[in-house]
PDB file of C-alpha atoms (C1' of nucleotides) in Angstrom:
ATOM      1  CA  UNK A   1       2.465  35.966  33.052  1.00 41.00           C
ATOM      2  CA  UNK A   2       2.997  32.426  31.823  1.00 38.00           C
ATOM      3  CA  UNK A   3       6.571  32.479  29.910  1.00 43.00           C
ATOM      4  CA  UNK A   4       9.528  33.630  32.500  1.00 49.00           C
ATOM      5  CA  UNK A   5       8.655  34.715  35.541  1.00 51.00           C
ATOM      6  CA  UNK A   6       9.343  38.368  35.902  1.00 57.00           C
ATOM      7  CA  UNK A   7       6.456  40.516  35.579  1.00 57.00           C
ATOM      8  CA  UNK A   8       5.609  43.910  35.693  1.00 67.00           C
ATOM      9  CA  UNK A   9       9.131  45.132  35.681  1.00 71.00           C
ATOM     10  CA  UNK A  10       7.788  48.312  33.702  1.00 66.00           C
ATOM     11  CA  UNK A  11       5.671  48.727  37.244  1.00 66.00           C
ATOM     12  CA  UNK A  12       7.438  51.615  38.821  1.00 58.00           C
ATOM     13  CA  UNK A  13       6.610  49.791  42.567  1.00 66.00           C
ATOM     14  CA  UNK A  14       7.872  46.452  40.304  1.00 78.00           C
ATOM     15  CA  UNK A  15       8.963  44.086  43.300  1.00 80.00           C
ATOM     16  CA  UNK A  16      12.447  43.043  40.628  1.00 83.00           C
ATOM     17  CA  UNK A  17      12.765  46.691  40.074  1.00 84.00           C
ATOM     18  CA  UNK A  18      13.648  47.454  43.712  1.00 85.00           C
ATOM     19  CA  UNK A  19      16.043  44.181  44.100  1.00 90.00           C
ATOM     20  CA  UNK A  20      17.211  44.987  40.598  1.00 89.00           C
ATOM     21  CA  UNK A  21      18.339  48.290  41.649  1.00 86.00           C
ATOM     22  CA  UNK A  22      20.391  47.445  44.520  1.00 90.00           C
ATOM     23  CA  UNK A  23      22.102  44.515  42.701  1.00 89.00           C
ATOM     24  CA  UNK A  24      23.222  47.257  40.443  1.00 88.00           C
ATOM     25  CA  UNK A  25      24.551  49.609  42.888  1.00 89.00           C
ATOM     26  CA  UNK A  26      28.508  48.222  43.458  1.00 85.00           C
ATOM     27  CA  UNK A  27      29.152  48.602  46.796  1.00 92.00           C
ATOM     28  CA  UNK A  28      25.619  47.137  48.623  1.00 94.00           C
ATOM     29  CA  UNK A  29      27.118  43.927  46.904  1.00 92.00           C
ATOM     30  CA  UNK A  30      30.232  44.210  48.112  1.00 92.00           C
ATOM     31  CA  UNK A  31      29.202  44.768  51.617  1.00 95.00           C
ATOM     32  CA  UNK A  32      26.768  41.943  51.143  1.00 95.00           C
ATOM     33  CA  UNK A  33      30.115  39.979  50.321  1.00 93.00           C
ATOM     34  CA  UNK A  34      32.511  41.465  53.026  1.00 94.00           C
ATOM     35  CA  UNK A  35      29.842  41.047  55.830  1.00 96.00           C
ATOM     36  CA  UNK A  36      29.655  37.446  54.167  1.00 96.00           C
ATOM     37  CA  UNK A  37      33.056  36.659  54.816  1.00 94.00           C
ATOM     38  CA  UNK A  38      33.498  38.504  58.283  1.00 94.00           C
ATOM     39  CA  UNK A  39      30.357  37.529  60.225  1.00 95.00           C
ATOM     40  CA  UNK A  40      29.888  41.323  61.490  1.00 98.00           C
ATOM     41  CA  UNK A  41      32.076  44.313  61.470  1.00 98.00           C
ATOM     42  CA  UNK A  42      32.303  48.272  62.708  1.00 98.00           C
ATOM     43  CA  UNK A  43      32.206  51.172  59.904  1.00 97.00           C
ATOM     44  CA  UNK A  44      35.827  51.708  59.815  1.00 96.00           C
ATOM     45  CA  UNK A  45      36.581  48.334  59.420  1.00 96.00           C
ATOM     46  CA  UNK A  46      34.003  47.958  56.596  1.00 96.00           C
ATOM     47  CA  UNK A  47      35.374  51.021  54.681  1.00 94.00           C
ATOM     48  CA  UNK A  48      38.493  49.244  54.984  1.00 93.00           C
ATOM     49  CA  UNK A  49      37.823  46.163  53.898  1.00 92.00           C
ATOM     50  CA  UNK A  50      35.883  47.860  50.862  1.00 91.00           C
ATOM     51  CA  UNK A  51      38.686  49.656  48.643  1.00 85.00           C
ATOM     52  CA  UNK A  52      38.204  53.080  47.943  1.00 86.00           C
ATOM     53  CA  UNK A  53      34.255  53.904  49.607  1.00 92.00           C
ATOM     54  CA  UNK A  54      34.345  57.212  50.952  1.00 94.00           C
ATOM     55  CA  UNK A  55      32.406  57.302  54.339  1.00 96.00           C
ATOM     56  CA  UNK A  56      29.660  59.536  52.378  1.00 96.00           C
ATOM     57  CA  UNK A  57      28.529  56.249  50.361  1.00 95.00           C
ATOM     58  CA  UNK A  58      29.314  53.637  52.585  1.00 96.00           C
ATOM     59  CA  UNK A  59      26.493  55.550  55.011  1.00 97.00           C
ATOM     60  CA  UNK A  60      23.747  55.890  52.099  1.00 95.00           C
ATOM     61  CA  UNK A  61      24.502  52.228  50.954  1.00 96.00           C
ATOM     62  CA  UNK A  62      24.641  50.720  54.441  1.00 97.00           C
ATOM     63  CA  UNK A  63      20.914  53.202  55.108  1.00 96.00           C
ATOM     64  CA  UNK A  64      19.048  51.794  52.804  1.00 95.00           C
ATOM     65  CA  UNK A  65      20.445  47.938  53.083  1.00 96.00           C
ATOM     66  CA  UNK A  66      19.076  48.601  56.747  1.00 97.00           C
ATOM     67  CA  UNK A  67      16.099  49.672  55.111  1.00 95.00           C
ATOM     68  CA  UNK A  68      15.300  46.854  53.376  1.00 95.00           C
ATOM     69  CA  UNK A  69      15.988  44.951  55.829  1.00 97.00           C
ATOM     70  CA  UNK A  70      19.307  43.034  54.587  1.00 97.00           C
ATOM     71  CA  UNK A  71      21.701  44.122  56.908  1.00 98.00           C
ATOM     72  CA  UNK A  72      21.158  44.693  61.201  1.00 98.00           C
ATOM     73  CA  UNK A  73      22.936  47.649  62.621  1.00 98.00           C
ATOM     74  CA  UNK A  74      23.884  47.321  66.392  1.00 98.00           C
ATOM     75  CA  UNK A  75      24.657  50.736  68.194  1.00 97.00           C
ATOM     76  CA  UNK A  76      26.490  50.674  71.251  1.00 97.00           C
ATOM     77  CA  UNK A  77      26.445  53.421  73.569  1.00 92.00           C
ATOM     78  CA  UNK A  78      30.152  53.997  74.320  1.00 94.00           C
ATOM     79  CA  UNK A  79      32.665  56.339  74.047  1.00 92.00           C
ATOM     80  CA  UNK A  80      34.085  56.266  71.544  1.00 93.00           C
ATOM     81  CA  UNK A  81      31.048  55.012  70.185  1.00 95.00           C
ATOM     82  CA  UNK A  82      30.929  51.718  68.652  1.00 97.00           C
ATOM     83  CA  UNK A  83      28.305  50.498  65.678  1.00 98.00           C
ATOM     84  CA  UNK A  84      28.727  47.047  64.073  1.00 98.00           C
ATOM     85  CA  UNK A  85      26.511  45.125  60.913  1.00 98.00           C
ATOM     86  CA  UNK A  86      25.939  42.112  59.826  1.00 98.00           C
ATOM     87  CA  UNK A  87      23.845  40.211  57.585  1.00 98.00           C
ATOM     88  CA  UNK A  88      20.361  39.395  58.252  1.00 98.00           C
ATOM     89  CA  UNK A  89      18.626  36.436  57.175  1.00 98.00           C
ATOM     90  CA  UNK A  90      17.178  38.112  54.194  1.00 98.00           C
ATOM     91  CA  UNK A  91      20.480  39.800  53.526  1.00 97.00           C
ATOM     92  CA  UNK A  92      22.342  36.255  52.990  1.00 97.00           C
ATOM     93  CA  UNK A  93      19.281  34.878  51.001  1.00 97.00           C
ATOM     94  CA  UNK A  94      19.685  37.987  48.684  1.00 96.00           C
ATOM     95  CA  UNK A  95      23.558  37.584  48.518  1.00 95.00           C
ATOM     96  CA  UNK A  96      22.631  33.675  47.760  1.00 94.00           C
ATOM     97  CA  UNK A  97      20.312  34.950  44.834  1.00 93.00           C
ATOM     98  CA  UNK A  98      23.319  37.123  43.577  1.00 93.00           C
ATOM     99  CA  UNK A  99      26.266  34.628  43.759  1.00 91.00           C
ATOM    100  CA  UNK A 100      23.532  32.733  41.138  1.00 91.00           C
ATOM    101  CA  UNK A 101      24.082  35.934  38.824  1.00 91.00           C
ATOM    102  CA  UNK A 102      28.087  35.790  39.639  1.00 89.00           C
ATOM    103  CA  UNK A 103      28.267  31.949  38.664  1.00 91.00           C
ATOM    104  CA  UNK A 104      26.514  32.608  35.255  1.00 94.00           C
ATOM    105  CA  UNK A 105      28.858  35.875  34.586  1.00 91.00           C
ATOM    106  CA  UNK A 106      32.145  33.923  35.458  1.00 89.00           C
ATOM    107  CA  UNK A 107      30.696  31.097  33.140  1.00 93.00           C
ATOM    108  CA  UNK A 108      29.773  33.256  30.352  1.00 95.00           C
ATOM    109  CA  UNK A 109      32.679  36.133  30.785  1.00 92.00           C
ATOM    110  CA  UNK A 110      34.749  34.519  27.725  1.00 92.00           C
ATOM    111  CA  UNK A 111      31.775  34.402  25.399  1.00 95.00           C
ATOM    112  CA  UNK A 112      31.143  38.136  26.300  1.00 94.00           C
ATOM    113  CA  UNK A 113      34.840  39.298  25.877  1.00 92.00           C
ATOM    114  CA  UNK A 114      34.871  37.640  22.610  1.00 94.00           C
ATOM    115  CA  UNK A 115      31.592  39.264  21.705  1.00 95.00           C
ATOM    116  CA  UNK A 116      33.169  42.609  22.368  1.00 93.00           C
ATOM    117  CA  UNK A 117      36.737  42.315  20.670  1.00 93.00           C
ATOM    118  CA  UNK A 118      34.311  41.248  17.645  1.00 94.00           C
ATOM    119  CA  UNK A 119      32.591  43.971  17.656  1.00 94.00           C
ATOM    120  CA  UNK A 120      35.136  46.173  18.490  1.00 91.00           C
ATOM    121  CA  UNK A 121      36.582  45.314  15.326  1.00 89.00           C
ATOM    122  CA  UNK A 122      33.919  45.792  13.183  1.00 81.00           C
ATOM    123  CA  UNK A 123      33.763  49.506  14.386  1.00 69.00           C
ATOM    124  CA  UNK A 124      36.227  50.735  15.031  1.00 57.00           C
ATOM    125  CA  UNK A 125      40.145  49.304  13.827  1.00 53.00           C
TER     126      UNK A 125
ATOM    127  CA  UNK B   1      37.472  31.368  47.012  1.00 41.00           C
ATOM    128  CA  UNK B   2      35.519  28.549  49.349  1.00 37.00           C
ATOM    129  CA  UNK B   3      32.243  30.113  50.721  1.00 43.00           C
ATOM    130  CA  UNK B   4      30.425  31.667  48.003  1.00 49.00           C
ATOM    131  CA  UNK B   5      31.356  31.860  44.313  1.00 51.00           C
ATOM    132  CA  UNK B   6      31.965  35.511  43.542  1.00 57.00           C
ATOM    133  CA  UNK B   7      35.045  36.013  43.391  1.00 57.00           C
ATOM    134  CA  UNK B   8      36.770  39.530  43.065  1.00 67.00           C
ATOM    135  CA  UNK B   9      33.748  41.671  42.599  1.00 71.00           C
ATOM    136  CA  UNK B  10      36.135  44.454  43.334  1.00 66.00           C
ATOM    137  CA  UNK B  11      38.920  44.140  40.819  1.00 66.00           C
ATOM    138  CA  UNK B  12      37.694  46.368  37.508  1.00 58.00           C
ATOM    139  CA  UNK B  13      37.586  43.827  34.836  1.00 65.00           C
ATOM    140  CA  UNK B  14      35.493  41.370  37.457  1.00 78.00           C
ATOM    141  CA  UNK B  15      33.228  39.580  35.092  1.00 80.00           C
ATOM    142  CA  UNK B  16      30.911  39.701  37.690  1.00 82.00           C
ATOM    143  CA  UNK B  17      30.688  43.968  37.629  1.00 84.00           C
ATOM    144  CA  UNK B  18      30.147  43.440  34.227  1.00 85.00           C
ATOM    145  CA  UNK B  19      26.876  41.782  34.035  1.00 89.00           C
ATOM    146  CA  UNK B  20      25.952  42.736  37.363  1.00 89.00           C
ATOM    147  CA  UNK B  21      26.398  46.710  35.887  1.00 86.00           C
ATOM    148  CA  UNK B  22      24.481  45.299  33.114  1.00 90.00           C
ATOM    149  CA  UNK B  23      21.484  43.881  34.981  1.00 89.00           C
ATOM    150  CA  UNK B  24      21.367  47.155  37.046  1.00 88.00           C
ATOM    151  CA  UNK B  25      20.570  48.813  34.351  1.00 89.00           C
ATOM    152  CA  UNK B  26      16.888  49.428  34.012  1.00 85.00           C
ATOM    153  CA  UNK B  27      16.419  49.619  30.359  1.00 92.00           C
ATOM    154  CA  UNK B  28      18.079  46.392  29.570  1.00 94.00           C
ATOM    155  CA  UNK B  29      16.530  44.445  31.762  1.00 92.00           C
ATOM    156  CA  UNK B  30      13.517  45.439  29.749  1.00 92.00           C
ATOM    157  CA  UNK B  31      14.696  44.650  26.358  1.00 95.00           C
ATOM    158  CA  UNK B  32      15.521  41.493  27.517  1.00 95.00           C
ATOM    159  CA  UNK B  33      12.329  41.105  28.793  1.00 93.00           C
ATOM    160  CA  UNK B  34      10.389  42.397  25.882  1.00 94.00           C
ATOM    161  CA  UNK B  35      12.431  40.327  23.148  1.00 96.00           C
ATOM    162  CA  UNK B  36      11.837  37.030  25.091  1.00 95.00           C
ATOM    163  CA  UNK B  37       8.007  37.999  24.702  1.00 94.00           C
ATOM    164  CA  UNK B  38       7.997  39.282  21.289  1.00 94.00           C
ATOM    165  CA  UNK B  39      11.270  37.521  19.421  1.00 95.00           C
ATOM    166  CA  UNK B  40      11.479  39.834  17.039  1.00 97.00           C
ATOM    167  CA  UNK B  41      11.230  43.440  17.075  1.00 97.00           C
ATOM    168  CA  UNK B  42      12.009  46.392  15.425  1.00 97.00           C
ATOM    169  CA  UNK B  43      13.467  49.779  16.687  1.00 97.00           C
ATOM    170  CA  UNK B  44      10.465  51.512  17.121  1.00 96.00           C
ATOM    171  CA  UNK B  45       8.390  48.551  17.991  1.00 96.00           C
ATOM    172  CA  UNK B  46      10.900  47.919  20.591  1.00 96.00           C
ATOM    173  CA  UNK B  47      10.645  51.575  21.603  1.00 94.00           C
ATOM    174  CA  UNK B  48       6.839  51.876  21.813  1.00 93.00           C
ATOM    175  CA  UNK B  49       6.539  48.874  24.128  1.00 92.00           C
ATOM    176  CA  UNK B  50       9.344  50.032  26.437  1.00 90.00           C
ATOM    177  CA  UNK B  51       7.084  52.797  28.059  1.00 85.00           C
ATOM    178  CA  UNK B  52       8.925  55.733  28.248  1.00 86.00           C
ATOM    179  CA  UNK B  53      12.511  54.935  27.068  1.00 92.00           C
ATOM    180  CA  UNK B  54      13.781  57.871  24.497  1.00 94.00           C
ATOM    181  CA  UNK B  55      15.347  56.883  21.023  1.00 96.00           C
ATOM    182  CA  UNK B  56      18.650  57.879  22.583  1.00 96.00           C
ATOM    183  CA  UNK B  57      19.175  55.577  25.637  1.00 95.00           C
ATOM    184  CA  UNK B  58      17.130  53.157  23.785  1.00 96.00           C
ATOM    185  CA  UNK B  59      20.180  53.122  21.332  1.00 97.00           C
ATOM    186  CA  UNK B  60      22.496  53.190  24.369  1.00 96.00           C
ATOM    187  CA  UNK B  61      21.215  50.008  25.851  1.00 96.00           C
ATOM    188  CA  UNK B  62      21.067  48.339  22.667  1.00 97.00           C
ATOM    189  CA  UNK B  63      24.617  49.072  21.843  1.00 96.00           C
ATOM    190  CA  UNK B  64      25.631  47.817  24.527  1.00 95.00           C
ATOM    191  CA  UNK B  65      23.846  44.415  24.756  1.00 96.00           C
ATOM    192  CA  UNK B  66      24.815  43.753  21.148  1.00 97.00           C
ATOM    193  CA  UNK B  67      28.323  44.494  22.197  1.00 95.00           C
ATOM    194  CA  UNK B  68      28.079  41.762  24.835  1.00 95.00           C
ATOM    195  CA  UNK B  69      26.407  39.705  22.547  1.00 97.00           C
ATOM    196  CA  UNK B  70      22.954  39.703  23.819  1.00 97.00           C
ATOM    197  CA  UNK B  71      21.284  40.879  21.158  1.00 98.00           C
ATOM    198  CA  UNK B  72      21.485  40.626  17.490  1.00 98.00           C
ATOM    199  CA  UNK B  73      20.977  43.485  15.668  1.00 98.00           C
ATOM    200  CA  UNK B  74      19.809  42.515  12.075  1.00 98.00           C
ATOM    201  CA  UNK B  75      19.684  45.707   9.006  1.00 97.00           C
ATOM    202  CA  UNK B  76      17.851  45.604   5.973  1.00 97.00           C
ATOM    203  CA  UNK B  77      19.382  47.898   3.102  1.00 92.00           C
ATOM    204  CA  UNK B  78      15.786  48.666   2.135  1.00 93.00           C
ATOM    205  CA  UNK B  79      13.743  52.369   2.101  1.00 91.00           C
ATOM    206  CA  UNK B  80      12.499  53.333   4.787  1.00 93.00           C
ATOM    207  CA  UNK B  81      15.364  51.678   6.343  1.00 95.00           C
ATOM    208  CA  UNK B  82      14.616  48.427   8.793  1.00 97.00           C
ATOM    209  CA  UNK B  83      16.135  47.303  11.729  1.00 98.00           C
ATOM    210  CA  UNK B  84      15.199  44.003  14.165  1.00 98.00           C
ATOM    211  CA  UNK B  85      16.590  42.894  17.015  1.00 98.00           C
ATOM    212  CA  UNK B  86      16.388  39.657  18.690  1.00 98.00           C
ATOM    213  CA  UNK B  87      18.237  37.569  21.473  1.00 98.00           C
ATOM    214  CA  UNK B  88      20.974  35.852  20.639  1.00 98.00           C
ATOM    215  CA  UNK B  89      21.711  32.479  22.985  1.00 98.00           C
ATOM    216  CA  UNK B  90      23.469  34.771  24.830  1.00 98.00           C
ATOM    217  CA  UNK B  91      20.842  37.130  25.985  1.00 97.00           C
ATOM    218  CA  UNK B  92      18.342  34.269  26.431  1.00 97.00           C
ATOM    219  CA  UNK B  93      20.717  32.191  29.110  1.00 97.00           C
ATOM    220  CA  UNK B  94      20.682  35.819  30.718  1.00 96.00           C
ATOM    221  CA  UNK B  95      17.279  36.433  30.957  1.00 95.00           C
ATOM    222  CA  UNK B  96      17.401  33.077  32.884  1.00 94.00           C
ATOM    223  CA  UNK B  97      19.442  34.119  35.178  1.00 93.00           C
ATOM    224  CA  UNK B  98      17.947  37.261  36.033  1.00 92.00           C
ATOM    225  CA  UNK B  99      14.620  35.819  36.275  1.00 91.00           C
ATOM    226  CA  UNK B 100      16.087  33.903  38.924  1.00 91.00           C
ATOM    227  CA  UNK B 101      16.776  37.055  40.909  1.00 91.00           C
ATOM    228  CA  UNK B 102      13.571  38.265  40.145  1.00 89.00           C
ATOM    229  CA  UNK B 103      11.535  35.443  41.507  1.00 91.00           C
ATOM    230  CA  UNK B 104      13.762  35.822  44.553  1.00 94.00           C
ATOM    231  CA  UNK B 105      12.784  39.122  44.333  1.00 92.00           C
ATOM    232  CA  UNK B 106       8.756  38.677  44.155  1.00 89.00           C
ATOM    233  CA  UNK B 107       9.045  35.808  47.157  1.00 93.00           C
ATOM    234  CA  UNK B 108      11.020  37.998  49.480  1.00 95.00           C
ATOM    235  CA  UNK B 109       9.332  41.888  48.562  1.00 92.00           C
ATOM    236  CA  UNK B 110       6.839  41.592  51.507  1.00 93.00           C
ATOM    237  CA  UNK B 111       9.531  40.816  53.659  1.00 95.00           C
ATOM    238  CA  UNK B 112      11.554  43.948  52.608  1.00 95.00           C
ATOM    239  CA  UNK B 113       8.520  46.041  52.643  1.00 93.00           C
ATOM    240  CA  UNK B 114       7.821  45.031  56.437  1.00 95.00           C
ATOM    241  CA  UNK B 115      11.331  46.190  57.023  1.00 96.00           C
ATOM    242  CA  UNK B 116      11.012  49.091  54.998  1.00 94.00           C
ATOM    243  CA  UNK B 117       7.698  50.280  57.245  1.00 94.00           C
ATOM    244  CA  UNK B 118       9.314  49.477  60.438  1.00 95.00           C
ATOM    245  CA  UNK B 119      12.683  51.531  59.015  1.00 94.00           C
ATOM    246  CA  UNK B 120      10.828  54.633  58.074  1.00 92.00           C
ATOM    247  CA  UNK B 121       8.228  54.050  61.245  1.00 89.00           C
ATOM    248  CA  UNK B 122      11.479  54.591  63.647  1.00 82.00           C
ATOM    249  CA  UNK B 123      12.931  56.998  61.967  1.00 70.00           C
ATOM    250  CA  UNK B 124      10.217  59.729  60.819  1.00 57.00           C
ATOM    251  CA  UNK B 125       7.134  59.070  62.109  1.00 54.00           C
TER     252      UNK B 125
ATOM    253  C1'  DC C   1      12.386  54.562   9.879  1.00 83.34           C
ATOM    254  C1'  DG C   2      16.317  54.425  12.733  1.00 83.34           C
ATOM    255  C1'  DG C   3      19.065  56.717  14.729  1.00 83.34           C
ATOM    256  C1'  DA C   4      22.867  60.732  15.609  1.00 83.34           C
ATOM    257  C1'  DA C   5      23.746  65.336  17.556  1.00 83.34           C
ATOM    258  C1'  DT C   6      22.837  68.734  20.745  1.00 83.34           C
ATOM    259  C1'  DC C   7      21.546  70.756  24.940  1.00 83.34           C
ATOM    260  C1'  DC C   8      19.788  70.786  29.617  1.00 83.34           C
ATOM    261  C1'  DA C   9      18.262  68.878  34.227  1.00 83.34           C
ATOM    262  C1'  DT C  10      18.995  65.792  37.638  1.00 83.34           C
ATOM    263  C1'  DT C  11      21.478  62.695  40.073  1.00 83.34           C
ATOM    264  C1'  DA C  12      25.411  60.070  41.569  1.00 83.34           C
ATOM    265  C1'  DT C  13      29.892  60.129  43.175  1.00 83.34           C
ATOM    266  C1'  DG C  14      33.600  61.727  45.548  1.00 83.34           C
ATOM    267  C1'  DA C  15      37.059  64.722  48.187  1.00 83.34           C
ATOM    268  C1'  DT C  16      37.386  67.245  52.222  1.00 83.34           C
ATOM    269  C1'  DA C  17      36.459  69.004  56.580  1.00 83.34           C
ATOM    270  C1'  DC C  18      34.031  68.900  60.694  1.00 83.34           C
ATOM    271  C1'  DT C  19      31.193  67.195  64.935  1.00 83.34           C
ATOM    272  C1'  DG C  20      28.650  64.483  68.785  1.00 83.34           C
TER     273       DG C  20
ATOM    274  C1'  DC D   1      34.688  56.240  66.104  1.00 83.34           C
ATOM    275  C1'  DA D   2      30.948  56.945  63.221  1.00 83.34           C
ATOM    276  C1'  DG D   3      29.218  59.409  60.846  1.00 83.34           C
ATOM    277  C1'  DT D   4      27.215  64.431  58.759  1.00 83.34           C
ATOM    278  C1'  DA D   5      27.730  68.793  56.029  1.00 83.34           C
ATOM    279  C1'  DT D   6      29.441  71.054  52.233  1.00 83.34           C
ATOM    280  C1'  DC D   7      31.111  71.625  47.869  1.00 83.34           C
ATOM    281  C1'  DA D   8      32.648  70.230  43.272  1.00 83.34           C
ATOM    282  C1'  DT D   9      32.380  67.383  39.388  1.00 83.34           C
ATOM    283  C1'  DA D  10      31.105  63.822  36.615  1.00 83.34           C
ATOM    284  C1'  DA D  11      28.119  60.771  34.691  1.00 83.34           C
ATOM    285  C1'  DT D  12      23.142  59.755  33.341  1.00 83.34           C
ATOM    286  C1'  DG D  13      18.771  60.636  31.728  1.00 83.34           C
ATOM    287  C1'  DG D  14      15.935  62.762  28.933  1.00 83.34           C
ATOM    288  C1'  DA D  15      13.691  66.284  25.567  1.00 83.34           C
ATOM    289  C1'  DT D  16      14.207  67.866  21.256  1.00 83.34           C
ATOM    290  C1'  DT D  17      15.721  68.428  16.676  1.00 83.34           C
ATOM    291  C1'  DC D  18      17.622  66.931  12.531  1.00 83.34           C
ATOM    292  C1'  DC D  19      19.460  63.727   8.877  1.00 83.34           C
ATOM    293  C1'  DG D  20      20.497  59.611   5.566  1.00 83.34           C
TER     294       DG D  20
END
DNA sequence: CGGAATCCATTATGATACTG
DNA sequence: CAGTATCATAATGGATTCCG
């Protein structure tokens, strides 16, 4: 534990692994950007903003972001009913942490590209 | 492109999907982690201290990082046959970065556990 | 030894339709 | 409107076996 901090990643109940594994599901990271941009929003308008989510996977991401406590879902009791999100403190923290990961893959993008067409090369033309 | 650097996360070819797809994967997050420890490892070295991991998405991950250029992947025309890997610049300035996430990670877990209990408190119990 | 090939199980993803 | 239910399919993950 003295190198880089990251620890017991091979831990099943590894505190990365669980932040690690919603980083890596696309659209929790793009709500965590869309709710970024447009303070709070209703379901419709977040599937709209989000090309292409059916409602099916928009629900399970948006379940367990509540979950974790990243994003705050308000219920209103109308009719026609009326639920909007937004970010929670923890939720912009977390989207801060990624946008760290974003910077270094926008600075680095070129080096990977060129990476890949070399290898590319080698195998295959 | 003013608040937060990250850019068009949902265009394809968004260099951020592409390490952020990366990091979200569980086994490469681990070789990363396990050549930063060890330098210099060999295929089944590498396998034996990645608990679990079969020769086959062992290979996967591998690929794939030395496609990005993460990982070099060094062959010795001898018999048996050896193989090492280690991490090029590349992979190194990456394991940076994610260890950023991951400390945000181990400084915010209580937090999401808290939320987690309340979550499933509300909703089961 | 370092993988490639094969096969199977599980899961993730998505389209579609329907309901409180 | 805000989802849920159902079904179909695709993509992974993994066990196992075999080969240069």
């Amino acid at each position: 534990m003295k190198t880089i901090r990251v620890g017991n990643i091979f831990d099943q109940n590894c505190p990365a692994r669980t932040v690690l594994d919603r980083v890596g599901d696309k659209w929790s990271v793009m709500v965590l950007i869309v709710l970024a941009e447009q303070k709070r929003l209703r379901f419709t308008q977040l599937k709209d903003h989000i090309n292409g989510v059916t409602p099916k996977v928009l629900t399970q991401s948006l379940r367990a972001m509540e979950r974790d406590g990243l994003i705050n879902r308000h219920i209103y009791a109308e009719v026609p009913p009326r639920v909007e999100y937004d970010l929670t403190k923890l939720g912009k923290s977390l989207l801060k942490a990624v946008s760290t990961l974003a910077s270094w893959s926008e600075d680095n993008v070129s080096e990977i590209m060129k990476a890949r067409a070399k290898y590319d090369r080698g195998s295959a033309g």
